[in-house]
mmCIF file of C-alpha atoms in Angstrom:
data_model
loop_
_atom_site.group_PDB
_atom_site.id
_atom_site.type_symbol
_atom_site.label_atom_id
_atom_site.label_comp_id
_atom_site.label_asym_id
_atom_site.label_seq_id
_atom_site.Cartn_x
_atom_site.Cartn_y
_atom_site.Cartn_z
ATOM 1 C CA MET A 708 0.000 0.000 0.000
ATOM 2 C CA GLU A 709 1.317 3.420 -0.997
ATOM 3 C CA LYS A 710 2.033 5.616 2.043
ATOM 4 C CA VAL A 711 0.766 9.194 2.033
ATOM 5 C CA ARG A 712 3.250 11.618 3.556
ATOM 6 C CA LYS A 713 2.412 15.253 4.261
ATOM 7 C CA SER A 714 3.897 17.905 6.513
ATOM 8 C CA GLU A 715 1.888 19.147 9.478
ATOM 9 C CA ALA A 716 1.487 22.451 7.611
ATOM 10 C CA GLU A 717 -0.028 20.595 4.637
ATOM 11 C CA TRP A 718 -2.418 18.679 6.932
ATOM 12 C CA ARG A 719 -3.483 21.916 8.654
ATOM 13 C CA ALA A 720 -4.101 23.596 5.284
ATOM 14 C CA GLU A 721 -6.224 20.695 3.972
ATOM 15 C CA LEU A 722 -8.280 19.819 7.054
ATOM 16 C CA SER A 723 -10.774 21.827 9.103
ATOM 17 C CA PRO A 724 -9.777 22.388 12.759
ATOM 18 C CA GLN A 725 -12.098 19.545 13.893
ATOM 19 C CA GLU A 726 -10.820 17.194 11.183
ATOM 20 C CA TYR A 727 -7.228 17.995 12.165
ATOM 21 C CA GLN A 728 -7.943 17.448 15.863
ATOM 22 C CA VAL A 729 -9.438 13.984 15.214
ATOM 23 C CA LEU A 730 -7.299 12.744 12.317
ATOM 24 C CA ARG A 731 -3.889 14.114 13.324
ATOM 25 C CA GLU A 732 -4.190 14.505 17.125
ATOM 26 C CA ALA A 733 -6.296 11.378 17.870
ATOM 27 C CA GLY A 734 -9.266 13.370 19.116
ATOM 28 C CA THR A 735 -12.853 12.154 19.325
ATOM 29 C CA GLU A 736 -15.973 13.881 18.080
ATOM 30 C CA ARG A 737 -18.899 14.141 20.505
ATOM 31 C CA PRO A 738 -21.186 11.082 20.432
ATOM 32 C CA PHE A 739 -24.391 11.235 18.350
ATOM 33 C CA THR A 740 -23.187 14.369 16.489
ATOM 34 C CA GLY A 741 -21.346 12.843 13.520
ATOM 35 C CA GLU A 742 -22.617 13.089 9.978
ATOM 36 C CA TYR A 743 -22.615 9.302 9.416
ATOM 37 C CA ASN A 744 -23.865 8.049 12.789
ATOM 38 C CA ASP A 745 -27.352 7.162 11.477
ATOM 39 C CA THR A 746 -26.619 7.061 7.733
ATOM 40 C CA LYS A 747 -28.142 4.150 5.808
ATOM 41 C CA THR A 748 -26.715 5.183 2.409
ATOM 42 C CA VAL A 749 -25.138 2.346 0.427
ATOM 43 C CA GLY A 750 -21.579 3.080 -0.564
ATOM 44 C CA VAL A 751 -17.908 3.190 0.320
ATOM 45 C CA TYR A 752 -16.473 4.999 3.341
ATOM 46 C CA ARG A 753 -13.087 6.560 2.619
ATOM 47 C CA CYS A 754 -10.420 8.223 4.754
ATOM 48 C CA ARG A 755 -11.036 11.974 4.851
ATOM 49 C CA GLY A 756 -7.285 12.502 4.992
ATOM 50 C CA CYS A 757 -6.242 10.588 1.884
ATOM 51 C CA GLY A 758 -9.267 8.993 0.180
ATOM 52 C CA THR A 759 -8.288 5.364 0.815
ATOM 53 C CA GLU A 760 -11.235 2.957 0.962
ATOM 54 C CA LEU A 761 -11.699 1.870 4.578
ATOM 55 C CA PHE A 762 -15.197 0.411 5.061
ATOM 56 C CA ARG A 763 -18.262 -0.541 3.029
ATOM 57 C CA SER A 764 -21.837 0.212 4.029
ATOM 58 C CA GLN A 765 -22.634 -3.530 4.031
ATOM 59 C CA THR A 766 -20.497 -3.890 7.192
ATOM 60 C CA LYS A 767 -22.062 -0.897 9.006
ATOM 61 C CA PHE A 768 -24.417 -1.804 11.833
ATOM 62 C CA GLU A 769 -26.495 -0.179 14.566
ATOM 63 C CA SER A 770 -24.461 -0.240 17.773
ATOM 64 C CA HIS A 771 -26.248 2.705 19.456
ATOM 65 C CA CYS A 772 -22.874 3.904 20.795
ATOM 66 C CA GLY A 773 -22.990 7.378 19.190
ATOM 67 C CA TRP A 774 -20.497 6.789 16.376
ATOM 68 C CA PRO A 775 -20.682 4.884 13.077
ATOM 69 C CA SER A 776 -19.869 1.215 13.707
ATOM 70 C CA PHE A 777 -18.568 -1.376 11.265
ATOM 71 C CA TYR A 778 -17.777 -5.045 11.856
ATOM 72 C CA ALA A 779 -14.839 -5.224 9.414
ATOM 73 C CA PRO A 780 -12.688 -2.989 7.197
ATOM 74 C CA SER A 781 -12.939 -3.292 3.394
ATOM 75 C CA GLU A 782 -9.509 -4.912 3.109
ATOM 76 C CA SER A 783 -7.418 -6.555 5.791
ATOM 77 C CA ASP A 784 -4.628 -4.034 5.197
ATOM 78 C CA ALA A 785 -6.823 -0.897 4.970
ATOM 79 C CA VAL A 786 -6.383 -0.078 8.650
ATOM 80 C CA THR A 787 -3.618 -0.378 11.227
ATOM 81 C CA LEU A 788 -4.426 -1.406 14.805
ATOM 82 C CA ILE A 789 -2.350 0.069 17.641
ATOM 83 C CA GLU A 790 -2.584 -0.544 21.392
ATOM 84 C CA ASP A 791 -3.776 2.645 23.109
ATOM 85 C CA SER A 792 -3.199 2.930 26.871
ATOM 86 C CA SER A 793 -4.361 6.548 27.216
ATOM 87 C CA LEU A 794 -7.192 7.565 29.546
ATOM 88 C CA GLY A 795 -6.250 4.878 32.078
ATOM 89 C CA MET A 796 -7.519 1.965 29.998
ATOM 90 C CA THR A 797 -6.255 -0.291 27.234
ATOM 91 C CA ARG A 798 -8.030 0.045 23.890
ATOM 92 C CA THR A 799 -7.124 -0.673 20.294
ATOM 93 C CA GLU A 800 -6.770 2.425 18.133
ATOM 94 C CA VAL A 801 -7.735 2.216 14.443
ATOM 95 C CA ARG A 802 -5.658 4.241 11.962
ATOM 96 C CA CYS A 803 -5.682 4.556 8.189
ATOM 97 C CA ALA A 804 -2.879 2.340 6.886
ATOM 98 C CA SER A 805 -2.159 4.804 4.043
ATOM 99 C CA CYS A 806 -1.825 8.135 5.853
ATOM 100 C CA ASP A 807 -1.715 7.116 9.521
ATOM 101 C CA SER A 808 -4.750 9.245 10.393
ATOM 102 C CA HIS A 809 -6.664 8.393 13.571
ATOM 103 C CA LEU A 810 -10.082 6.934 12.783
ATOM 104 C CA GLY A 811 -11.382 5.619 16.113
ATOM 105 C CA HIS A 812 -11.111 2.373 18.099
ATOM 106 C CA VAL A 813 -12.093 -1.275 17.682
ATOM 107 C CA PHE A 814 -13.768 -3.218 20.470
ATOM 108 C CA ARG A 815 -13.976 -6.988 20.442
ATOM 109 C CA GLY A 816 -16.188 -9.587 22.081
ATOM 110 C CA GLU A 817 -19.065 -7.326 23.095
ATOM 111 C CA GLY A 818 -21.747 -9.720 21.830
ATOM 112 C CA TYR A 819 -22.991 -7.746 18.821
ATOM 113 C CA PRO A 820 -24.856 -9.971 16.352
ATOM 114 C CA ASN A 821 -22.478 -9.562 13.431
ATOM 115 C CA PRO A 822 -20.099 -11.994 11.680
ATOM 116 C CA THR A 823 -16.953 -10.878 13.566
ATOM 117 C CA ASP A 824 -18.222 -9.664 16.973
ATOM 118 C CA ASP A 825 -15.998 -6.617 16.361
ATOM 119 C CA ARG A 826 -17.162 -3.012 16.601
ATOM 120 C CA PHE A 827 -14.981 -0.587 14.678
ATOM 121 C CA CYS A 828 -16.189 2.619 16.359
ATOM 122 C CA ILE A 829 -15.188 5.337 13.873
ATOM 123 C CA ASN A 830 -15.425 9.139 14.005
ATOM 124 C CA SER A 831 -17.648 10.466 11.202
ATOM 125 C CA VAL A 832 -15.284 13.399 10.719
ATOM 126 C CA SER A 833 -12.522 10.968 9.735
ATOM 127 C CA LEU A 834 -14.609 9.585 6.849
ATOM 128 C CA THR A 835 -16.197 10.598 3.567
ATOM 129 C CA LEU A 836 -18.998 8.566 2.010
ATOM 130 C CA GLU A 837 -19.002 7.773 -1.694
ATOM 131 C CA PRO A 838 -22.576 6.660 -2.508
ATOM 132 C CA GLY A 839 -22.901 3.554 -4.654
ATOM 133 C CA GLU A 840 -25.415 0.953 -5.733
#
């Protein structure tokens, strides 16, 4: 996979302040406020930072957690998983494998009725949706 490399000045010029805070500083948007939280549109979810395909609408499910949730990325190498020990807990951070932008976190074994029992909890601001058939 081709790596996207940009300077911090380039990222700041291309992203809104909220996008920069989430994608480049590992921030989190407020729950239930994101553009794609309740979206049912069929299509492809791409990284807002670089346009790489990350998730497909067929893997999006209702988790009622306040952020868009997916049970699997589009490709096994689309995202990078990193242990995150911030905030006094251990979580698994999800980043775009192409540009290293923060997307959200993945939680496993919560009992959701999906094929993987994974919940990729992703910030809407880190995604764009390309509608499809």
